[in-house]
Coordinates of C-alpha atoms in Angstrom, one line a residue:
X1 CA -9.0 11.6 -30.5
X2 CA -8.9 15.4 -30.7
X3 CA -12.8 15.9 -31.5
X4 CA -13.1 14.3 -28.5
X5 CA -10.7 16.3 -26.3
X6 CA -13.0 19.9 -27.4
X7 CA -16.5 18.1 -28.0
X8 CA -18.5 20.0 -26.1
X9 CA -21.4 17.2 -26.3
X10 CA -22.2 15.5 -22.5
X11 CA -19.9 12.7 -22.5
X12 CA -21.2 9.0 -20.9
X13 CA -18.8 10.0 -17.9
X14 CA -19.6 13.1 -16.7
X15 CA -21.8 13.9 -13.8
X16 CA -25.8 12.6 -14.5
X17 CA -24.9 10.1 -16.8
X18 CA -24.5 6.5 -16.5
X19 CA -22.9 5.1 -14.2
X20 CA -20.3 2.8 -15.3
X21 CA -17.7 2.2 -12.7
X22 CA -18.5 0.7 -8.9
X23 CA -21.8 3.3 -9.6
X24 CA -19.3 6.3 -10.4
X25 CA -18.7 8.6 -13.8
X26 CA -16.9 5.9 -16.0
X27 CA -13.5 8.7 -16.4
X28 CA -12.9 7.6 -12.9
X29 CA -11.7 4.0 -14.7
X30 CA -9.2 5.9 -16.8
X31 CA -7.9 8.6 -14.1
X32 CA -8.0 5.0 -11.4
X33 CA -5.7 2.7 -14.0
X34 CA -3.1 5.9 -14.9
X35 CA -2.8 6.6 -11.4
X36 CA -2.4 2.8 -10.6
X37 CA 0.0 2.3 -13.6
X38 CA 2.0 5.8 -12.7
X39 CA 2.3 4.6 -9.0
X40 CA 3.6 1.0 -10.0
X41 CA 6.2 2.6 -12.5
X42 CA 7.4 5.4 -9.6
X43 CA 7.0 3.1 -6.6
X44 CA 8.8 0.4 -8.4
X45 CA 11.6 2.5 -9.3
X46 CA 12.1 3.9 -5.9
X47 CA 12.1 0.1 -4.3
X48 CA 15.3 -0.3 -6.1
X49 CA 16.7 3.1 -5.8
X50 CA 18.5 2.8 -2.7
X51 CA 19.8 -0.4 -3.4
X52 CA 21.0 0.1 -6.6
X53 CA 23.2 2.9 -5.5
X54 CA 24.6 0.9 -2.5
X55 CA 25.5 -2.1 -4.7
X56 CA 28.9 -3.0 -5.3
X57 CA 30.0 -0.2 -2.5
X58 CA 30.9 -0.8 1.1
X59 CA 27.7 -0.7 2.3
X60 CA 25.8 -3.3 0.5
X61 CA 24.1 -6.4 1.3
X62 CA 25.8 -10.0 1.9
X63 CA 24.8 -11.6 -1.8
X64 CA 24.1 -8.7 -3.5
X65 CA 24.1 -9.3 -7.1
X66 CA 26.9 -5.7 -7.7
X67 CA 26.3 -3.8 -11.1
X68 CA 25.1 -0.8 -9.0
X69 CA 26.6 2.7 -8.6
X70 CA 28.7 1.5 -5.3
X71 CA 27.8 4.6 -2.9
X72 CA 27.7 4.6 0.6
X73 CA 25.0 4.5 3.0
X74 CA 25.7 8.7 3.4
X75 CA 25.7 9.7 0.1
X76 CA 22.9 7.1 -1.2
X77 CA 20.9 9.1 1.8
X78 CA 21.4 12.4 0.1
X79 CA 20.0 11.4 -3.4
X80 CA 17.1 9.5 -2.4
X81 CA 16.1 12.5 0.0
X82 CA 17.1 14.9 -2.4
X83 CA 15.2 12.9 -5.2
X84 CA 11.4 13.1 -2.9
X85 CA 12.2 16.6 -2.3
X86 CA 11.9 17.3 -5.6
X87 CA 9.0 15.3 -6.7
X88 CA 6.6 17.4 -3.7
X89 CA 8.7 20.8 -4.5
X90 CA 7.9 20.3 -8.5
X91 CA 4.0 19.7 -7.8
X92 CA 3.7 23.7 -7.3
X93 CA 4.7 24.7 -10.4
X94 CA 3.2 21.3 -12.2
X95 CA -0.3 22.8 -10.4
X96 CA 0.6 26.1 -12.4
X97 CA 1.3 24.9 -15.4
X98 CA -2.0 23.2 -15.3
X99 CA -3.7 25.9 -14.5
X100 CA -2.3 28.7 -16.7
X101 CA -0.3 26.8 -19.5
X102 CA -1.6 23.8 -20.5
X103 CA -4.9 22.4 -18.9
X104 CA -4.8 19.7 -16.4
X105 CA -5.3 17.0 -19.4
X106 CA -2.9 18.1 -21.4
X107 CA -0.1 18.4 -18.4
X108 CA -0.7 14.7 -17.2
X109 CA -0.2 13.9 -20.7
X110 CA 3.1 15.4 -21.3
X111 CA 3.8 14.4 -17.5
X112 CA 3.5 10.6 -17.9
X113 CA 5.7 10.9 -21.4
X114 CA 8.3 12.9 -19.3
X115 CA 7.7 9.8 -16.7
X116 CA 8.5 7.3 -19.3
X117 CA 11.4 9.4 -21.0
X118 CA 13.3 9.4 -17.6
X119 CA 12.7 5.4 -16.8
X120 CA 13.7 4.7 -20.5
X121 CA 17.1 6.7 -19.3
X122 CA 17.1 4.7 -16.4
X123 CA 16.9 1.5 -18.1
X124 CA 19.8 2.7 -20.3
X125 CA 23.3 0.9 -18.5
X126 CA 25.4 4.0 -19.4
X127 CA 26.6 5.4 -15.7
X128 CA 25.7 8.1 -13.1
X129 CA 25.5 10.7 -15.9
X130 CA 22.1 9.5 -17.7
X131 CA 21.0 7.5 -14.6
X132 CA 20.4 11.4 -13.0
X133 CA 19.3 12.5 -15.6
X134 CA 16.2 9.6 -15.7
X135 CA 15.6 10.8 -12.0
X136 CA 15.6 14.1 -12.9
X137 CA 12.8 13.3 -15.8
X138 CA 11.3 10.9 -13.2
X139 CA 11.1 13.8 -10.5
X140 CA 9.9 16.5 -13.0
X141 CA 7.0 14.2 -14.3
X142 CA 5.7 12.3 -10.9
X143 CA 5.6 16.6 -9.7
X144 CA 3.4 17.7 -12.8
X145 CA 1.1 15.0 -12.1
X146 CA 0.5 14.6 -8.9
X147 CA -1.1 18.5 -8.9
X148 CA -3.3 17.6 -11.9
X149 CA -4.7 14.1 -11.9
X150 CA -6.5 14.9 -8.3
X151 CA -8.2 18.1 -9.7
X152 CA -9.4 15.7 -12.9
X153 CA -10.9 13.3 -10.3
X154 CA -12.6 16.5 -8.8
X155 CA -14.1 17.5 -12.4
X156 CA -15.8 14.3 -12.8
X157 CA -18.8 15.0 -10.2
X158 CA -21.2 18.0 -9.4
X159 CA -19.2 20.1 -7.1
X160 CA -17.8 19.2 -3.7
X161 CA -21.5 18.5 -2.9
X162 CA -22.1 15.8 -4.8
X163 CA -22.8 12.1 -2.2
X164 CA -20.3 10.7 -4.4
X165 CA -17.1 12.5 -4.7
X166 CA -15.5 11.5 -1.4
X167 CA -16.3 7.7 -2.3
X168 CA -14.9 8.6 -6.1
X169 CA -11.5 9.6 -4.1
X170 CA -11.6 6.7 -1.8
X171 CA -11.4 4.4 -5.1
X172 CA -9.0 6.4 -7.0
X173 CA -6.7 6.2 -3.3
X174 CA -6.9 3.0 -3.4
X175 CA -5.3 2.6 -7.2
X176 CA -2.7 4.8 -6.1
X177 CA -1.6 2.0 -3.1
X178 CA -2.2 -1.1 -5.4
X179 CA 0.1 0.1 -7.2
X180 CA 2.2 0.9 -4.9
X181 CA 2.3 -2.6 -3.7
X182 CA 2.5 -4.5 -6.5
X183 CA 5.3 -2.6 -7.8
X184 CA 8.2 -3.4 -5.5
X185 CA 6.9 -7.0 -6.0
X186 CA 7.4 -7.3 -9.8
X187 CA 9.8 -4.7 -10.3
X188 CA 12.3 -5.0 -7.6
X189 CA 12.3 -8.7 -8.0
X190 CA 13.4 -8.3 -11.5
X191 CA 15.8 -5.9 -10.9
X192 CA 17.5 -7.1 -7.9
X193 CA 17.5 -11.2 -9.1
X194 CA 17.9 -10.5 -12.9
X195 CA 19.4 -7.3 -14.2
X196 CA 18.7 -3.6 -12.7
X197 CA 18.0 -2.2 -15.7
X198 CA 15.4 -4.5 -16.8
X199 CA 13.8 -3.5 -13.5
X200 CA 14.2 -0.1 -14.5
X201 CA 12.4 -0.7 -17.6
X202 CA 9.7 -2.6 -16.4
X203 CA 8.7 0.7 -14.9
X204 CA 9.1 2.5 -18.2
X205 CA 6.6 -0.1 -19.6
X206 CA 4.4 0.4 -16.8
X207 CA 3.9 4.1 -17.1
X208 CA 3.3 3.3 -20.8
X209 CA 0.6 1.3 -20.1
X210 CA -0.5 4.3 -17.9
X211 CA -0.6 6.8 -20.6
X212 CA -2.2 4.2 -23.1
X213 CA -5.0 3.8 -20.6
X214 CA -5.2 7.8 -20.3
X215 CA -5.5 8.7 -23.8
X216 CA -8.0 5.9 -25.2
X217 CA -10.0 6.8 -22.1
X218 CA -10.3 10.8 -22.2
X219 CA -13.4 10.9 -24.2
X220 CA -15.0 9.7 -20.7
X221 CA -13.5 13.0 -19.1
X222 CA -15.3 15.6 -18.2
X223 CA -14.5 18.7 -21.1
X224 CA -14.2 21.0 -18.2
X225 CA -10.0 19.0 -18.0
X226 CA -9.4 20.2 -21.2
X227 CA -9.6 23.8 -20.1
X228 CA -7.2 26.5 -19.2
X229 CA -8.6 27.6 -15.9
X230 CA -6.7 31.0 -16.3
X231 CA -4.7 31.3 -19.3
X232 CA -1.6 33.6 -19.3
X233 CA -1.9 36.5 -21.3
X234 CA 0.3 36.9 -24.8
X235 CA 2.7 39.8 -22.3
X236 CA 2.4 37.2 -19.4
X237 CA 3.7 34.5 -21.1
X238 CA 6.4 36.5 -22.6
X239 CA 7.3 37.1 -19.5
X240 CA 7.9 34.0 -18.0
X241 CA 9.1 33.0 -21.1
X242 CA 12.0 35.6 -20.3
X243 CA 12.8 34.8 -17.3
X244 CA 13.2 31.6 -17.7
X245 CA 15.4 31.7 -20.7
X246 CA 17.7 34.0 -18.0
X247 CA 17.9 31.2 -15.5
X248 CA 18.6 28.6 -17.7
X249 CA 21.7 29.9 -19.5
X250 CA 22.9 31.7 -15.9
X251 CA 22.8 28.1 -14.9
X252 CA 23.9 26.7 -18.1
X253 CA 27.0 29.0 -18.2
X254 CA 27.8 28.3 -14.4
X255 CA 27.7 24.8 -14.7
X256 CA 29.6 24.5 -17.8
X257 CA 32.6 26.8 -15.9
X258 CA 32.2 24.3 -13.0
X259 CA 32.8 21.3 -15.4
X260 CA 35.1 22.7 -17.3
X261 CA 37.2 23.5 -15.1
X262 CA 37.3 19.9 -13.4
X263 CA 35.6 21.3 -10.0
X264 CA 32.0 19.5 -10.6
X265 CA 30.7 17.0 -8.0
X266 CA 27.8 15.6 -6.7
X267 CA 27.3 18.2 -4.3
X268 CA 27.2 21.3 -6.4
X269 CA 23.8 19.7 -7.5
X270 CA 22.6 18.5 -4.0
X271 CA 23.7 21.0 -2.1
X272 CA 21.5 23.6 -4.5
X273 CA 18.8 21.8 -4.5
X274 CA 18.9 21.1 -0.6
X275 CA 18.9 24.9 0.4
X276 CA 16.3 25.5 -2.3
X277 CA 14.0 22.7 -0.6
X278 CA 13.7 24.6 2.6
X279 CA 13.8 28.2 1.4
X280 CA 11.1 28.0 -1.2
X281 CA 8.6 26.3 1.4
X282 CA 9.6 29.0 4.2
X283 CA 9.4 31.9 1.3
X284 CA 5.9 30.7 0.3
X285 CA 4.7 30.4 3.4
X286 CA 6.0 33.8 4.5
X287 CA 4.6 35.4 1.6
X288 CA 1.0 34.4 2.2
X289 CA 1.6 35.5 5.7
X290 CA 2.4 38.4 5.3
X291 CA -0.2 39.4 2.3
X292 CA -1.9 42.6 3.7
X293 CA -5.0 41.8 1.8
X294 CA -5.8 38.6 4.6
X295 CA -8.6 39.5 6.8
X296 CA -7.3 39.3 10.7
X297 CA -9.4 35.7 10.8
X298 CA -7.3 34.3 8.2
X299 CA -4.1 35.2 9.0
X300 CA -4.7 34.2 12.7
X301 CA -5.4 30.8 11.2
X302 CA -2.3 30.9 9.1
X303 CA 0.0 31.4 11.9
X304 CA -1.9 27.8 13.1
X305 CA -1.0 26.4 10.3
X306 CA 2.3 27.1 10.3
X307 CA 2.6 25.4 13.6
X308 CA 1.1 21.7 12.1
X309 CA 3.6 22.7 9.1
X310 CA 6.4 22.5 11.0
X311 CA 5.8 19.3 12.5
X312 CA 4.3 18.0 9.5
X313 CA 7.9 18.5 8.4
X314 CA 9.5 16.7 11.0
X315 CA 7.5 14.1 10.6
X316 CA 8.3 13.5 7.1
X317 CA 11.6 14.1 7.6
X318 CA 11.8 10.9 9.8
X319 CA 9.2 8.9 7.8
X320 CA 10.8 9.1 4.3
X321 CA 14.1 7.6 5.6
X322 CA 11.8 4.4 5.5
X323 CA 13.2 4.3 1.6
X324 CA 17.0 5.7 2.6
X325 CA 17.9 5.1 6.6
X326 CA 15.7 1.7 7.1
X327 CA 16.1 0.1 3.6
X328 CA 19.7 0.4 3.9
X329 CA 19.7 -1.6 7.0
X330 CA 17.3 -3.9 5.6
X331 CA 19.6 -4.5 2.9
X332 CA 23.4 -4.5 4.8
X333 CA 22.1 -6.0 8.3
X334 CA 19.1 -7.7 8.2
X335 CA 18.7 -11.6 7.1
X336 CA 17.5 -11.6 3.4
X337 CA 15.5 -14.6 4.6
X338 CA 12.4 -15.3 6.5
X339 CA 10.4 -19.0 7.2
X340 CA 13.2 -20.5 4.7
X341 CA 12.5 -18.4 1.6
X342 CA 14.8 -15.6 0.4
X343 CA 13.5 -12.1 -0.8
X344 CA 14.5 -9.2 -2.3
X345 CA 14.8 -6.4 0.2
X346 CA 12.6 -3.9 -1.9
X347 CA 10.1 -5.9 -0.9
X348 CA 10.2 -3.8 2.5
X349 CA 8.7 -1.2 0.1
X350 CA 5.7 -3.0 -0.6
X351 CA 4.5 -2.9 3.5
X352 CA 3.2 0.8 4.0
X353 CA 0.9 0.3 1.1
X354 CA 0.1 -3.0 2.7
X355 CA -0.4 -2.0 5.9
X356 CA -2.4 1.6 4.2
X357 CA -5.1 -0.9 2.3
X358 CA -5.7 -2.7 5.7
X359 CA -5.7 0.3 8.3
X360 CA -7.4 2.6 6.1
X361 CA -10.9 1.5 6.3
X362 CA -10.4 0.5 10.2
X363 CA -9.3 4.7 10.9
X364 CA -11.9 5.8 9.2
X365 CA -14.7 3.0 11.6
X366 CA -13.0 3.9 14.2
X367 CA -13.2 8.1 13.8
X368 CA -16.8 7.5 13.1
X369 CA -17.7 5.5 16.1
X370 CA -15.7 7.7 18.3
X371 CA -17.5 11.0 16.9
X372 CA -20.6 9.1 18.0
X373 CA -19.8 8.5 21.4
X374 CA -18.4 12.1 21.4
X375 CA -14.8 11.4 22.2
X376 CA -13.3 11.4 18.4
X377 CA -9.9 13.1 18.9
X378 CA -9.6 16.6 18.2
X379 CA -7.3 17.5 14.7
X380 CA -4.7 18.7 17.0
X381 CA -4.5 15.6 19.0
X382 CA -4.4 13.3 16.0
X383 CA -1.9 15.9 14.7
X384 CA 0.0 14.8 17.7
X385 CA -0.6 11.2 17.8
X386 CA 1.3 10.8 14.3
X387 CA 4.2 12.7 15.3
X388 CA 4.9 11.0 18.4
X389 CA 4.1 6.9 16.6
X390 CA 6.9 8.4 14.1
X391 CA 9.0 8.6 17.0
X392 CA 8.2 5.7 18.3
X393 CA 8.9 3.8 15.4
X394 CA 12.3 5.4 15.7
X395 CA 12.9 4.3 18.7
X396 CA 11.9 0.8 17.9
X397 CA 14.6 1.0 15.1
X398 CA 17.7 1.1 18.3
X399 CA 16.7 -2.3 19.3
X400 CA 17.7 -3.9 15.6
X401 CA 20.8 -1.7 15.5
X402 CA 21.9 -2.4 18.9
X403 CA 21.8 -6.6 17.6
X404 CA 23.5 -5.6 14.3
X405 CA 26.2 -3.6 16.3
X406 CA 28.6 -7.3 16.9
X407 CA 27.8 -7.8 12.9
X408 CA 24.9 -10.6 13.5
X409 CA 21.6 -10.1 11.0
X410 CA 19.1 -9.6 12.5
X411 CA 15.2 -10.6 11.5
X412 CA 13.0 -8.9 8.7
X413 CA 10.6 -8.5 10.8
X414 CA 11.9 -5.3 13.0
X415 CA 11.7 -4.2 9.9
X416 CA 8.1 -5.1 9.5
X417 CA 7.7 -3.5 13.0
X418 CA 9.2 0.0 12.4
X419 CA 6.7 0.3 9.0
X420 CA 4.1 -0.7 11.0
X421 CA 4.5 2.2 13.8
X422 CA 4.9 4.6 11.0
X423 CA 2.0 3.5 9.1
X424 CA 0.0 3.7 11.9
X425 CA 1.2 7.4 12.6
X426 CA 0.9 8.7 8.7
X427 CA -3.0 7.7 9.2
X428 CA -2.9 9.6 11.9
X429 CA -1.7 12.8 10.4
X430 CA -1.6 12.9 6.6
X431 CA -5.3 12.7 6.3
X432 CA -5.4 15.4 8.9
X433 CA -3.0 17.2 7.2
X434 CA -4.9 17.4 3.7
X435 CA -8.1 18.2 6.0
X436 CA -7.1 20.9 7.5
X437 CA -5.0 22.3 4.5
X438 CA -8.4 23.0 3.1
X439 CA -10.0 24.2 6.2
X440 CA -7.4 26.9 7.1
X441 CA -6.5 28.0 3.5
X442 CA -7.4 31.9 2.9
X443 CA -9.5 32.2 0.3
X444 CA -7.4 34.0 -1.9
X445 CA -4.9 30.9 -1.8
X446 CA -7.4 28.0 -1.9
X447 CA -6.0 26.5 -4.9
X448 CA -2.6 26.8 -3.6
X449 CA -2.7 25.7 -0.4
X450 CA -2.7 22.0 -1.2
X451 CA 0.6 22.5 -2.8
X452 CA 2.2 24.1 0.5
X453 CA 1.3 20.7 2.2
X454 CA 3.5 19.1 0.3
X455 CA 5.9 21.8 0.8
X456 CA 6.2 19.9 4.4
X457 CA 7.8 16.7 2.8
X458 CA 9.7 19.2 0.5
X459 CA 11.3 20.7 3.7
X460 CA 11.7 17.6 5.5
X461 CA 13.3 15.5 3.4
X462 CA 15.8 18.5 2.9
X463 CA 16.7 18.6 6.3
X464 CA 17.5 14.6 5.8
X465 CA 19.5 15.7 3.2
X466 CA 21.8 18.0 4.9
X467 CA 22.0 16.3 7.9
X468 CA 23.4 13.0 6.2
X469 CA 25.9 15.2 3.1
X470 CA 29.5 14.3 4.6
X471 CA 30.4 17.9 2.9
X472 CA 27.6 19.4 5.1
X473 CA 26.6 18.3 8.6
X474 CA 27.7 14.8 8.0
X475 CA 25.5 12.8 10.7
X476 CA 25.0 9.0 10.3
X477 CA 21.2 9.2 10.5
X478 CA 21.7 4.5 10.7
X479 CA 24.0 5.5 14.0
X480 CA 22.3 4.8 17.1
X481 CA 22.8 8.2 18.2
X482 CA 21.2 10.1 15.6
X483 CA 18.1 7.3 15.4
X484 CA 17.9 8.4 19.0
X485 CA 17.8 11.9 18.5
X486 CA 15.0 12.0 15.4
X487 CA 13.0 10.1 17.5
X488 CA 13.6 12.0 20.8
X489 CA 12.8 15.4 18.6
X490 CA 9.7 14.0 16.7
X491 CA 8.4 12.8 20.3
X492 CA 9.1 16.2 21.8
X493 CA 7.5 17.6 18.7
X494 CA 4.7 15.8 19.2
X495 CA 4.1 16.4 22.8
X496 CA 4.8 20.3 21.8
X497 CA 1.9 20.3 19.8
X498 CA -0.7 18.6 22.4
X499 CA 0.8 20.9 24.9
X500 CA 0.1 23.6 22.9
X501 CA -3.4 23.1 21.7
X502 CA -5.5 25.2 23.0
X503 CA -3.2 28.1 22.0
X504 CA -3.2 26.8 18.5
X505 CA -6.9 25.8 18.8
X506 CA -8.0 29.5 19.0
X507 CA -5.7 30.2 15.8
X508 CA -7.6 28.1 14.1
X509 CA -11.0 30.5 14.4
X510 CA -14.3 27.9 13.8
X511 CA -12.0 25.0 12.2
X512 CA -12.1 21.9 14.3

């Protein structure tokens, strides 16, 4: 395998050669069945996240097999929001590491081992202790992927030119929700109905077959993966190197006071790691506003973007409670039976990627035909759109609670309602989002910018976090009142931004 990783020979995958795979470069095989395999293992895992932690506590479901950790609905809100934080905070520095360390073959290599590593730990039935440190693993992988397997799909055709890229994209998408689906299918049935950890390790298995797939197919990569981009330098890496070290034991040696001395909790990690999501995304974003060397042009458009960065954070602060807020209704106070047959509630998992598979195509009709009849939405307006569906699929969520409040369970399908709504809004705005990422990046920060999108569900599923942590705000984000108030703020949001538009609109310079 390693004369194939530096041959510098055109490989039968690389752009002008034979096509192989629905008419693209055949390494678009290998980089669609790791992503597929990657999203199954971390989508699968995250169907049974929330309730694994709630089972066997107060807040579980009627009939639910016990053997989890036995949280409550609070603290179970906290760690899953906590957990996505980190996954979109970690795909920065996984992007660097790609770029100056390793090479962004090398790092999705060592990423979907890490991946495996932490659902082996998972799998493992010994207690809260390894079961964060599998998330952890799991978190620090999914990040160092996610920046690098996207650039590999990028290598595989002749620039952003090429007629076939954006198809080459659409297909490699499309892994990434099939995956998605499938996963709370086969693993959550397993782990909710049979044992959790056997669920756990089905995920393990599937990110093996993942990295299997990977490395017998990276002879049909292009060589250019294989290269360092821009290497650090021998006093650059001793550097980092340095500081790192310093961090490590600072936090080594305070940690090891804290559990010494019998003080240690949950919190001291969450809380930490809360603050850090939201100051990091509001450092970075600071910094590049304030770099001197930004022409007036680009910093006016900056200052746009950090408008749809805000609400892009709102938005996602309301949508990711679809895997914390929503599934723990699902799984305390809705029926766990529909048409006769009874279903695991991860299964509510499986619906966005559903719903994504079916809607996508129809957006991106519908866009087309609109732009020919010249009334296609503007960005801003979509922008808009997405953050007021997310509110109104918030609002939808009050009419479920108010016919659980007397303890009846009420019907799956307000559940299949409120992913709905917010399906239909992330179609709305995350493609939008990515667009005009690229659009309104300065060109010093082109490479970066993609990475401070993500920042936005960083930041918003911090927010979640704080707002639920009993030790910090302490708001029941499943009371009626706060459901109210997310959707009455994401709606206002929303509204702020169409109001707004043609202020922002002239921020944004020539970008439309």
């Amino acid at each position: 395998m390693a004369s194939s990783l530096t041959k510098d020979s055109v490989h039968p995958g690389t752009p002008g050669t034979e096509k192989t795979f629905f008419g693209h470069p055949r390494g678009l095989a290998t980089l669609f069945m790791t992503e597929m395999w990657e999203r199954f293992s971390y989508y699968g895992m995250k169907a049974l996240l929330t309730v694994y932690l709630l089972s066997g506590g107060p807040d579980a479901g009627k009939g639910s097999m016990g053997g989890g950790l036995a949280m409550n609905v609070a603290t179970t809100t906290v760690i899953v929001s906590v957990y996505s934080a980190m996954v979109y905070l970690l795909a920065m520095p996984g992007g660097w590491l790609g770029d100056r360390v390793w090479g962004p073959r090398k790092t999705v290599a060592i990423a979907a081992v890490t991946i495996m590593s932490g659902h082996i730990v998972l799998a493992l039935p010994f207690g809260q202790g390894p079961f964060f440190a599998g998330l952890a693993l799991v978190a620090a992988g999914s990040g160092l992927l996610k920046a690098n397997i996207s650039t590999m799909v990028g290598h595989l055709y002749n620039g952003p030119d090429d007629p076939r890229r954006d198809g080459g994209f659409t297909i490699f998408y499309m892994g990434i929700n099939a995956g998605a689906f499938f996963a709370p299918l086969a693993i959550g049935t397993v782990g909710q109905k049979v044992s959790w950890h056997l669920g756990f390790g089905m995920a393990a298995v599937g990110m093996a077959i993942g990295l299997a797939a990977f490395l017998i197919g990276t002879r049909n990569l292009n060589p250019k993966s294989n290269i360092v981009p821009k290497p650090l330098s021998t006093p650059e890496r001793t550097t980092w190197l340095r500081k790192c070290a310093i961090w490590v034991i600072i936090a080594a040696v305070f940690y090891g006071i804290v559990g010494a001395t019998g003080h240690f909790t949950l919190n001291w990690a969450m809380i930490p790691l809360t603050v850090i999501g939201l100051l990091i995304p509001a450092g970075v974003l600071l910094r590049i506003k304030r770099d001197k060397e930004l022409s007036a042009d680009e910093q006016s458009k900056m200052t746009g973007y950090i408008w749809f960065f805000v609400a892009a954070a709102v938005f996602w602060m309301i949508y990711d409670q679809g895997a914390s807020t929503v599934q723990a209704f699902g799984e305390g106070k809705a029926s766990h039976d529909l048409l006769g047959f009874d279903f695991p509630t991860s299964w509510y998992q499986s619906l966005n990627p559903l719903f994504i598979m079916a809607l996508a195509p129809v957006f991106a009709w519908a866009w087309v035909w609109l732009n020919r009849k010249g009334k296609e939405p503007s960005t801003i307006v979509k922008f808009s759109m997405g953050l007021v569906l997310v509110g109104v699929s918030f609002f939808f969520f009050l009419i479920p609670l108010a016919m659980a409040a007397n303890g009846t369970a009420v019907s799956p399908m307000w559940l299949v309602g409120i992913y709905f709504i917010q399906t239909v809004g992330e179609l709305c705005l995350s493609p939008v989002g990515l667009s005009v990422t690229t659009k309104m990046a300065p060109a010093k920060y082109a490479s970066q910018m993609m990475g401070v999108w993500f920042l936005a569900v960083t930041a918003g599923d911090s927010i979640t976090g704080l707002l639920s942590n009993p030790a910090v705000a302490g708001v029941d984000l499943g009371g009626r009142g706060a459901v109210f108030g997310e959707a009455l703020l994401v709606a206002l949001a929303g509204f702020a931004v169409w109001m707004y538009r043609r202020k922002v609109k002239a921020l944004m310079g020539e970008v439309r």
